[in-house]
Amino acid sequence: MLNNSLNQKKSYGAFASESKSAPQENLPLNPLPPLQDRHGRTFDYVRIAVIEQCNLRCTYCMPEEGVKFKEKDMVLRTDEILRVVEVLARMGVRKVRYTGGEPTVRPDIVDIVARTAKTPGVKAVHLTTNGLLFPKYARDLREAGLFGVNISLDSLQADKFESITRRSGLEKVLESIDLAVELGFPRVKVNVVLMRGFNEDELIPFCELTKDRPITVRFIEFMPFDAHQIWESGEHFASAADLCGQIESFYQGHGLQPTSGTRTEHHIYQVPGYAGKVAVIPAFTRSLCGNCSRIRVTADGSIMNCLYSEEPYLLKDLIRNGASDDDVVALFRKAFDEKHKDGFEAKKAASVAAKINVSDISRSRASMTQIGG
């Protein structure tokens, strides 16, 4: 059942044309040499989880019950987040994304975005949300300086949406997508985790969202962070290569063209005449590691140098023990000097450290929200 809003013929061009220009860059104070790793990669993009809690219980992310979230004082405070951003901006980080859990569950998220947008050196602030609370804060976030919003949505059918999220709310998420476009956010993306045998048949309906909307629909490979749930059988995995093949086959007669995207959007297309783009992200096959530019900071204040790493660098503890900015800089440099070449090596190293089989590495994690999305 497709929502009526999917078929509406809104004209989004006016909003898009007036807002596509990038924000003015403000120069960082006391700039430092860029953050690089031993493999020559430079890191200019940080993803910071601001909360572990989420108002959904997606089956591939966390159990329905029993997740032990950190106490409030164990999560990074607002001033600590902003201090980390300021230090990273001095090291060349220009893009900041706030994730969770669900970041709009955190009551001070608008204030965090506003103060981040004013941080010298920060060029753009982005947010990843499941869209349920987004309409409540969207206008304030736009005024606060939020540049881009990624909205997670895995099905356009209400029954499937409820099945995977264990909650209702499809109408609200669809409202969020259209509202984000109408408010003129320069980057609006829809993140879809494509699973064989579950929502793979919605590949083309999702692509068709880009016909009239200046958005990017991104299909993300299913990743092994589901904590003993639906990943383990492997039957739901749909590879990036397979998804690209299906897209190219369906639009073969429509003049489908490759186009430009971000560093993670290795496969990105646009149908001539369509307002938006379609991308496929090989998150599990990891062909994108060579272009990695991401820093991850978990909600409880650890630096993670790779999504597949199990080695936390305890940033919050360092800060709360009175560390100087130089100490914070040194911890980031240590974390990225020790970064592995790719996600496969990081996962192997984690399994050796934990003395478990590499295929069981997900067992040590209870939830994707504890990694930072």
XYZ file of C-alpha atoms in Angstrom:
373
model
C 0.000 0.000 0.000
C 1.633 3.174 -1.107
C 0.720 6.316 0.706
C -1.088 8.923 -1.319
C 1.733 11.315 -0.672
C 4.024 9.125 -2.764
C 1.985 9.933 -5.841
C 1.574 13.620 -5.326
C 3.017 15.942 -7.944
C 4.615 18.632 -5.860
C 6.928 21.133 -7.419
C 10.060 21.065 -5.331
C 12.302 22.844 -7.804
C 11.804 26.291 -6.339
C 12.880 25.191 -2.879
C 15.843 23.252 -4.206
C 17.179 25.983 -6.456
C 17.210 28.562 -3.705
C 18.981 26.341 -1.192
C 21.535 24.184 -3.012
C 24.435 26.474 -2.441
C 26.838 25.324 0.274
C 27.063 27.324 3.474
C 29.778 29.893 3.820
C 32.868 28.363 5.361
C 34.099 30.013 8.523
C 37.739 29.478 9.269
C 38.810 27.473 12.341
C 40.659 29.080 15.205
C 44.265 27.923 15.781
C 44.208 25.328 12.983
C 46.186 22.101 13.385
C 47.578 19.581 10.885
C 44.800 17.383 9.465
C 43.801 14.084 11.069
C 45.302 11.290 8.973
C 45.973 7.578 9.375
C 49.005 5.446 8.549
C 47.410 4.505 5.216
C 47.351 8.102 4.013
C 43.651 8.750 4.455
C 42.472 12.122 5.764
C 39.451 12.346 8.063
C 37.233 15.399 7.725
C 33.804 14.024 8.654
C 32.633 13.105 12.158
C 29.513 11.188 13.120
C 28.566 11.770 16.736
C 25.851 9.720 18.437
C 24.108 12.023 20.891
C 21.894 9.395 22.535
C 21.531 5.611 22.600
C 17.766 5.552 23.069
C 15.448 5.213 20.090
C 11.675 5.341 19.707
C 11.767 2.390 17.280
C 12.981 -1.175 17.776
C 14.153 -2.173 14.302
C 14.825 -5.888 14.137
C 18.284 -5.493 12.566
C 19.347 -2.887 15.128
C 18.306 -3.878 18.632
C 16.251 -6.413 20.568
C 12.638 -5.496 21.336
C 13.372 -5.515 25.056
C 16.309 -5.855 27.407
C 18.759 -3.305 25.980
C 20.648 -1.684 28.839
C 21.135 1.932 27.820
C 23.736 4.029 29.580
C 22.665 6.234 32.463
C 22.222 9.903 31.478
C 25.487 10.968 33.093
C 27.366 8.325 31.091
C 26.409 10.036 27.815
C 28.368 12.976 26.420
C 27.027 16.292 27.710
C 26.230 19.156 25.371
C 29.356 21.145 26.191
C 31.502 18.018 25.805
C 30.058 17.355 22.351
C 30.704 20.930 21.295
C 34.239 20.847 22.643
C 34.958 17.699 20.615
C 33.561 19.383 17.511
C 35.697 22.475 18.084
C 38.868 20.409 18.489
C 38.094 18.320 15.405
C 37.351 21.451 13.374
C 40.858 22.656 14.176
C 42.116 19.356 12.718
C 40.252 19.883 9.465
C 36.864 18.311 10.111
C 34.291 20.222 8.091
C 31.221 17.965 8.207
C 29.408 16.967 11.395
C 26.556 14.460 11.520
C 24.468 13.806 14.596
C 23.071 10.313 14.958
C 21.803 8.066 17.717
C 19.802 6.099 18.700
C 17.339 8.696 17.556
C 18.854 12.186 17.945
C 15.481 13.963 18.073
C 14.737 12.096 21.317
C 17.425 14.256 22.924
C 15.652 17.456 24.097
C 18.573 19.790 23.368
C 19.221 18.620 19.814
C 18.233 21.987 18.265
C 20.638 23.826 20.569
C 23.430 21.354 19.740
C 22.885 21.872 16.006
C 22.726 25.668 16.329
C 25.959 25.893 18.304
C 27.717 23.406 16.041
C 26.765 25.390 12.944
C 28.466 28.427 14.485
C 31.677 26.556 15.321
C 34.620 28.029 13.391
C 35.715 25.609 10.690
C 32.472 23.621 10.483
C 31.051 23.812 6.991
C 27.894 21.694 7.298
C 25.833 20.023 10.017
C 23.729 16.971 9.184
C 21.288 14.775 11.086
C 20.163 11.166 10.661
C 16.641 10.497 11.957
C 13.914 7.882 11.755
C 11.485 10.722 11.010
C 8.917 10.152 13.745
C 9.712 13.318 15.710
C 11.298 15.249 12.864
C 8.163 17.281 11.947
C 8.114 18.646 15.501
C 11.638 20.088 15.210
C 12.153 20.492 11.451
C 11.641 24.256 11.200
C 13.741 24.972 14.275
C 16.509 22.714 12.966
C 16.455 24.461 9.599
C 16.696 27.862 11.287
C 19.459 26.536 13.545
C 21.574 25.877 10.471
C 21.039 22.178 9.777
C 22.262 21.541 6.225
C 21.265 17.962 5.526
C 18.896 15.329 6.843
C 18.969 11.575 6.268
C 15.666 9.854 6.994
C 15.682 6.111 7.567
C 12.827 4.162 5.989
C 12.825 0.463 5.092
C 9.346 -0.045 3.711
C 6.621 1.934 1.968
C 4.035 -0.551 3.198
C 2.485 0.012 6.617
C 2.411 -3.651 7.634
C 6.060 -4.187 6.717
C 7.071 -0.929 8.379
C 5.459 -2.092 11.593
C 6.963 -5.542 11.233
C 10.539 -4.293 11.022
C 10.321 -1.322 13.420
C 7.923 -2.989 15.880
C 6.088 0.341 15.918
C 3.574 2.202 13.717
C 4.436 5.518 12.066
C 4.895 5.182 8.288
C 2.658 8.209 7.638
C 4.795 10.378 9.903
C 8.024 9.324 8.173
C 6.596 10.084 4.744
C 5.485 13.461 6.073
C 9.042 14.083 7.255
C 10.525 13.397 3.827
C 8.202 15.855 2.110
C 8.559 18.425 4.884
C 12.366 18.291 4.668
C 12.165 19.063 0.954
C 9.568 21.783 1.394
C 11.649 23.520 4.062
C 14.575 23.675 1.666
C 17.138 21.479 3.374
C 19.937 21.357 0.782
C 20.534 17.621 1.294
C 17.630 15.250 1.846
C 18.359 11.538 1.708
C 16.321 8.428 2.411
C 18.278 5.496 3.833
C 16.871 2.054 3.025
C 18.313 -1.192 4.391
C 17.464 -3.643 1.623
C 16.826 -7.218 2.764
C 16.273 -10.164 0.513
C 12.918 -11.799 1.125
C 11.595 -8.836 3.076
C 11.627 -5.532 1.208
C 13.676 -6.309 -1.898
C 10.465 -6.136 -3.919
C 10.221 -2.437 -2.999
C 13.486 -1.539 -4.730
C 11.809 0.130 -7.705
C 8.986 1.849 -5.727
C 11.726 3.431 -3.596
C 13.630 4.492 -6.743
C 10.445 6.123 -8.018
C 10.404 8.449 -5.007
C 13.128 10.359 -6.851
C 10.921 11.061 -9.847
C 9.415 14.246 -8.414
C 11.523 14.812 -5.305
C 15.073 16.279 -5.263
C 16.242 13.605 -2.837
C 18.741 10.768 -2.899
C 17.358 7.329 -2.078
C 20.231 5.198 -0.776
C 20.111 1.416 -0.553
C 22.431 0.186 2.196
C 23.682 -3.369 2.436
C 22.452 -5.238 5.480
C 25.247 -5.320 8.106
C 26.015 -7.841 10.878
C 25.006 -5.709 13.858
C 21.666 -7.232 14.720
C 22.643 -8.873 18.014
C 21.586 -12.508 17.478
C 18.575 -11.669 15.441
C 17.828 -11.901 11.742
C 21.383 -11.545 10.429
C 22.741 -14.879 11.505
C 21.067 -17.013 8.858
C 22.488 -14.775 6.111
C 19.399 -15.373 4.029
C 18.402 -11.689 4.006
C 21.661 -10.314 2.593
C 21.350 -8.581 -0.787
C 24.690 -7.469 -2.198
C 25.394 -4.051 -3.651
C 26.299 -5.684 -6.953
C 22.938 -7.434 -7.076
C 21.013 -4.266 -6.224
C 22.885 -2.286 -8.875
C 22.087 -5.003 -11.397
C 18.382 -4.808 -10.623
C 18.323 -1.015 -10.896
C 20.268 -0.984 -14.166
C 18.065 -3.703 -15.624
C 14.778 -1.995 -14.738
C 15.827 1.423 -16.056
C 17.740 0.112 -19.067
C 15.336 1.736 -21.509
C 15.148 5.008 -19.596
C 18.702 6.219 -20.209
C 19.884 5.652 -16.651
C 23.109 7.591 -16.075
C 25.863 7.359 -13.441
C 26.253 10.633 -11.581
C 28.175 12.168 -8.699
C 27.656 11.507 -5.007
C 29.457 11.276 -1.680
C 32.446 9.053 -0.999
C 30.228 6.278 0.405
C 27.821 6.399 -2.517
C 30.016 4.261 -4.743
C 27.178 3.459 -7.102
C 24.916 6.398 -7.862
C 22.477 6.938 -10.692
C 19.957 9.362 -12.039
C 17.138 8.703 -14.467
C 16.941 11.511 -17.051
C 14.126 13.870 -16.103
C 13.966 12.674 -12.529
C 14.471 15.235 -9.771
C 16.525 13.009 -7.477
C 19.197 10.299 -7.442
C 19.513 6.663 -6.421
C 22.603 5.281 -4.658
C 23.810 1.898 -3.455
C 26.194 1.746 -0.496
C 28.339 -1.412 -0.123
C 28.430 -1.182 3.674
C 29.044 -4.903 4.191
C 31.153 -5.787 1.167
C 33.329 -2.835 2.181
C 34.645 -1.800 -1.208
C 34.466 1.779 0.070
C 37.088 1.503 2.851
C 39.861 3.014 0.744
C 37.924 6.284 0.644
C 37.003 6.327 4.324
C 36.938 9.823 5.819
C 34.745 9.112 8.851
C 35.364 9.539 12.526
C 32.832 7.980 14.885
C 32.114 9.065 18.430
C 29.678 6.918 20.403
C 27.008 8.350 22.704
C 28.976 7.241 25.756
C 32.009 9.102 24.524
C 34.323 6.655 22.810
C 36.184 7.245 19.571
C 35.689 4.399 17.078
C 38.051 4.459 14.111
C 35.964 1.928 12.134
C 32.397 0.654 12.204
C 33.769 -2.882 12.433
C 36.281 -2.165 15.191
C 35.772 -3.290 18.786
C 38.547 -1.038 20.119
C 37.142 2.056 21.886
C 39.303 5.063 22.695
C 37.861 6.532 25.897
C 37.329 10.174 25.032
C 34.711 10.992 27.681
C 36.870 9.654 30.494
C 39.801 11.699 29.239
C 37.741 14.890 29.091
C 36.191 14.388 32.528
C 39.637 13.807 34.020
C 40.590 17.352 33.060
C 42.356 16.749 29.773
C 43.640 19.686 27.766
C 42.728 20.186 24.116
C 46.195 18.894 23.237
C 45.351 15.661 25.096
C 42.116 15.324 23.132
C 43.963 15.923 19.864
C 46.532 13.285 20.836
C 43.841 10.663 21.520
C 42.250 11.215 18.095
C 45.658 10.958 16.432
C 46.432 7.729 18.323
C 43.055 6.214 17.362
C 43.549 6.924 13.678
C 47.200 6.013 13.612
C 46.021 2.561 14.727
C 43.168 2.325 12.193
C 43.194 -0.844 10.106
C 43.326 -0.814 6.324
C 39.683 -1.883 5.966
C 36.687 -3.278 7.795
C 37.774 -6.868 7.237
C 41.061 -6.336 9.076
C 39.282 -4.404 11.823
C 36.783 -7.215 12.314
C 39.542 -9.843 12.329
C 41.518 -7.883 14.917
C 38.411 -7.588 17.096
C 37.813 -11.330 16.948
C 41.419 -12.081 17.913
C 41.226 -9.681 20.855
C 37.945 -11.211 22.028
C 39.210 -14.769 21.356
C 36.095 -15.636 19.367
C 35.492 -16.687 15.813
C 35.450 -13.773 13.372
C 31.967 -14.796 12.206
C 30.646 -14.306 15.751
C 31.917 -10.796 16.244
C 28.406 -9.313 16.357
C 27.723 -11.295 19.541
C 29.614 -8.797 21.638
C 27.252 -5.983 20.675
C 23.723 -5.522 21.899
C 22.640 -2.784 19.529
C 23.668 -0.751 16.484
C 22.729 2.330 18.522
C 25.659 1.577 20.811
C 28.007 2.029 17.848
C 26.464 5.240 16.623
C 24.377 4.185 13.617
